[in-house]
mmCIF file of C-alpha atoms in Angstrom:
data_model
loop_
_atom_site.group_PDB
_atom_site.id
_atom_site.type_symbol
_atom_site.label_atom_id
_atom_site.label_comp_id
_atom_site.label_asym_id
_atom_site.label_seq_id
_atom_site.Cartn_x
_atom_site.Cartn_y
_atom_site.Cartn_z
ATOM 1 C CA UNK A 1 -1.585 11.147 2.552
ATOM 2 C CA UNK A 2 -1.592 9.732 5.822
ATOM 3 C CA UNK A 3 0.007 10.871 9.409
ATOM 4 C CA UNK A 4 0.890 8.142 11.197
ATOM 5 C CA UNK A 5 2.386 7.629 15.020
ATOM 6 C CA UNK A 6 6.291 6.680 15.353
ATOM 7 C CA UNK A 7 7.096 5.355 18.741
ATOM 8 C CA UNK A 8 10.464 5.396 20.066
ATOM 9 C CA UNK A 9 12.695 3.186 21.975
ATOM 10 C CA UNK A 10 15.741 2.833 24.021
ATOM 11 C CA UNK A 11 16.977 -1.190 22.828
ATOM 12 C CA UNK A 12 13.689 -2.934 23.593
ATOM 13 C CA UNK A 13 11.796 -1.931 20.786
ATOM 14 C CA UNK A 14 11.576 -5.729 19.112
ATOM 15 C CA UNK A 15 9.927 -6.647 22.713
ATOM 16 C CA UNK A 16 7.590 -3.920 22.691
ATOM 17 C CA UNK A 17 6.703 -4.376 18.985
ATOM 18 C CA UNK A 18 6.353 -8.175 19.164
ATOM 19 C CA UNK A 19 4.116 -7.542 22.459
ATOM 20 C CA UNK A 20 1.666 -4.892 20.923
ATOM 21 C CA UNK A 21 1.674 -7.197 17.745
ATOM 22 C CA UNK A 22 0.209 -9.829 20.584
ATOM 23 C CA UNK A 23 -1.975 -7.462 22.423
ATOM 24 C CA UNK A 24 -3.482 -6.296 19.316
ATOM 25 C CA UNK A 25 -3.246 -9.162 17.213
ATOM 26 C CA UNK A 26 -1.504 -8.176 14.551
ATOM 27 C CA UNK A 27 0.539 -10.049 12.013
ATOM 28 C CA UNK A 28 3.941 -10.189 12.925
ATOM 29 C CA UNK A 29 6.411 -7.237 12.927
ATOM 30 C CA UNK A 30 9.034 -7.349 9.710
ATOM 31 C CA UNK A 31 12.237 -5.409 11.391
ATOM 32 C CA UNK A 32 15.010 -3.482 9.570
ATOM 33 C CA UNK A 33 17.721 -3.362 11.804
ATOM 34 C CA UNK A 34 20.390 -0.698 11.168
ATOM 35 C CA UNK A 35 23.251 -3.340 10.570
ATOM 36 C CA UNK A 36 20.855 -4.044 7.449
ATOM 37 C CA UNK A 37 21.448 -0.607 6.158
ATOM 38 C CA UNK A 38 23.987 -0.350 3.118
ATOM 39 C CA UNK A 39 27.820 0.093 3.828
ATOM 40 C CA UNK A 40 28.343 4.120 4.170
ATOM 41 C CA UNK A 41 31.987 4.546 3.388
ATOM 42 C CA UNK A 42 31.786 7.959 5.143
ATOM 43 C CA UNK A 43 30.185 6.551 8.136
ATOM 44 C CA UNK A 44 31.456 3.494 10.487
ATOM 45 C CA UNK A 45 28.273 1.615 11.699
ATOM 46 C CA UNK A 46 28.928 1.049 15.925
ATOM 47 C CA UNK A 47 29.129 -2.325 17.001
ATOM 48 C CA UNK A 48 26.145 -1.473 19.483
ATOM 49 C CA UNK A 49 23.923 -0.406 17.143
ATOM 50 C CA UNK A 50 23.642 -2.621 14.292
ATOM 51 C CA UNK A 51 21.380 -5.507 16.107
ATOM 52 C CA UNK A 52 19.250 -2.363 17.252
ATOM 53 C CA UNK A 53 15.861 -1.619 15.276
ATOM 54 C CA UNK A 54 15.669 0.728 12.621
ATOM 55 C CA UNK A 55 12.359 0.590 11.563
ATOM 56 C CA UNK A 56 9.065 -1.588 12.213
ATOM 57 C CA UNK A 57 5.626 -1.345 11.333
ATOM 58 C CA UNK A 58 2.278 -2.428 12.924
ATOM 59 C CA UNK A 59 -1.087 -2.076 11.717
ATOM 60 C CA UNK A 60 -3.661 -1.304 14.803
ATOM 61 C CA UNK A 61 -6.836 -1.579 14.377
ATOM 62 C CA UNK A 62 -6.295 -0.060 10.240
ATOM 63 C CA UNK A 63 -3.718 2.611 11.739
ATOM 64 C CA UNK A 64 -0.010 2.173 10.835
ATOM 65 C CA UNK A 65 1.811 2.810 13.818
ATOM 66 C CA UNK A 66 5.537 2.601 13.113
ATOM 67 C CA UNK A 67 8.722 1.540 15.393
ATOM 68 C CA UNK A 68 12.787 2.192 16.079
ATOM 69 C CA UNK A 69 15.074 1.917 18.682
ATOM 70 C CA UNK A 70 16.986 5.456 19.250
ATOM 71 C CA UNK A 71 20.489 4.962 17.485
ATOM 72 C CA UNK A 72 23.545 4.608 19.925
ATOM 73 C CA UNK A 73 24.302 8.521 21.576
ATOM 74 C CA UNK A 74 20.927 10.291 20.554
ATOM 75 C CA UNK A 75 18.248 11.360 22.864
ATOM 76 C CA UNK A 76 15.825 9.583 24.792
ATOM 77 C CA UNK A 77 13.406 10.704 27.015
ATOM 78 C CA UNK A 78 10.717 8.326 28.183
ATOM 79 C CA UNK A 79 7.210 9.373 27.487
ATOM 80 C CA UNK A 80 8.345 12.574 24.683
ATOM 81 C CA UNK A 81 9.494 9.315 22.579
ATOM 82 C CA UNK A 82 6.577 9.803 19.983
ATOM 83 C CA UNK A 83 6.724 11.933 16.493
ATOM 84 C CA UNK A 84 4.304 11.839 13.930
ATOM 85 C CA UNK A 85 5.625 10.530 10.519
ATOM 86 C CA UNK A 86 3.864 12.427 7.162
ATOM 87 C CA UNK A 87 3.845 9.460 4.327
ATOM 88 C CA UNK A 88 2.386 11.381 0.779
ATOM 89 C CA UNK A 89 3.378 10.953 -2.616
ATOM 90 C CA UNK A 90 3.114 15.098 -2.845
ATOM 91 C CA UNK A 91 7.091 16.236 -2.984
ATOM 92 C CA UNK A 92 5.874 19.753 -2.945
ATOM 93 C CA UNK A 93 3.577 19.256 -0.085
ATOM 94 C CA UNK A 94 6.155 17.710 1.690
ATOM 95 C CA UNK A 95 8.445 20.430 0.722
ATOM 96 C CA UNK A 96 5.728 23.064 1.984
ATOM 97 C CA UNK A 97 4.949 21.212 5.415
ATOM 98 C CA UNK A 98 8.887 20.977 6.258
ATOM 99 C CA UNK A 99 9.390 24.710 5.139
ATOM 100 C CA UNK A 100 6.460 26.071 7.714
ATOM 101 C CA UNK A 101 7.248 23.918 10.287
ATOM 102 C CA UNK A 102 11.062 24.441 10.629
ATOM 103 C CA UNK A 103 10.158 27.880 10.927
ATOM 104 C CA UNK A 104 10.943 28.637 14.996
ATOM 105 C CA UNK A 105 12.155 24.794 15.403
ATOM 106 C CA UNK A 106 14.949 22.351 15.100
ATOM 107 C CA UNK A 107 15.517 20.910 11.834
ATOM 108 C CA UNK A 108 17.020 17.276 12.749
ATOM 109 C CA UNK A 109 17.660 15.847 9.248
ATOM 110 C CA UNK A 110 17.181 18.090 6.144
ATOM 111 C CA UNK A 111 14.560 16.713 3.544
ATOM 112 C CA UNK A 112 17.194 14.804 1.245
ATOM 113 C CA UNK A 113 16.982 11.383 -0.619
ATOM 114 C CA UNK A 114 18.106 8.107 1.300
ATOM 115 C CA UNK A 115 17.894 4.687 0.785
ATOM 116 C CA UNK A 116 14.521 3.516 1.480
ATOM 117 C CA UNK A 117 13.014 6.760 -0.033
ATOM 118 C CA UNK A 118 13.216 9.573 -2.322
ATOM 119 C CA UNK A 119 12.424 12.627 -0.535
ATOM 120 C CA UNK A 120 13.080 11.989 3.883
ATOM 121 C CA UNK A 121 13.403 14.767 6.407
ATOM 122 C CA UNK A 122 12.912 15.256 10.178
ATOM 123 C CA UNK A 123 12.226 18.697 11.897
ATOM 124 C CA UNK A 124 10.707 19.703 16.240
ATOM 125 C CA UNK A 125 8.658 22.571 15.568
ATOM 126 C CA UNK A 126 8.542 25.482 18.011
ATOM 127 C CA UNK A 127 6.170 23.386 19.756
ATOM 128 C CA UNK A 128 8.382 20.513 20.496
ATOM 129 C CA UNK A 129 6.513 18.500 18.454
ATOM 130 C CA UNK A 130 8.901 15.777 16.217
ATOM 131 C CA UNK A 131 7.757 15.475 12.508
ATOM 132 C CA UNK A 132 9.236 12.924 9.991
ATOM 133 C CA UNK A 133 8.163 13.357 6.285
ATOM 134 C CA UNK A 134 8.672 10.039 3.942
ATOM 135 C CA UNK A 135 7.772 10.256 0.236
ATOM 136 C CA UNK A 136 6.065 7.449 -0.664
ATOM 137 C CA UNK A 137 5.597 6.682 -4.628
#
């Protein structure tokens, strides 16, 4: 299991991900963008947002810290633009963490299967902390 830092961003995250990748020297950042996302016949993908990033990854200094743009009409606030991302290959942990921590808070995405994993949920717990949960096999 690991918990790992997601930093958000408002269109510039390739900049900021390619410049940390320099300040840190890093390998190069791989980005998903969310035009690369399969068709969704229940869902028309905005012009806007497809070029935008999805997802990104850096290691820094052996911590994964991970990357996306905010998609077209969601939320951003500069400087609460951070969540911390739970990767484990536990399901019922997972399952466990979401339940407590929903508990008082805002569930933004229900745990539920998606493409790029089997198990993928996002909840702000009474806090105001953001958590994303990603099963990794």
């Amino acid at each position: 299991m690991s918990v790992n830092v997601y930093l958000t961003f408002n269109g510039n995250c390739q900049e900021a991900a390619e410049f940390y990748a320099k300040v840190f020297r890093t390998e190069p950042p791989q980005f998903m963008r969310y035009g690369d996302t399969p068709p969704d016949p229940n869902f028309t993908m905005p012009e806007e947002a497809k070029n935008l990033i999805m997802h990104t990854r850096l290691v820094i200094d052996g911590s994964s810290v991970m990357f996306s743009d905010v998609f077209p009409g969601m939320p951003y606030v500069e400087g609460t633009n951070i969540s911390l991302a739970i990767v484990n290959k536990d399901l019922e942990g997972i399952h466990s963490y979401f339940e407590q921590l929903k508990e008082g808070g805002t569930v933004r995405m229900e745990l539920q299967e998606t493409f790029w994993s089997k198990c993928y949920g996002s909840v702000v717990d009474r806090f105001g902390i953001e958590w994303q949960f990603n099963y990794e096999e």
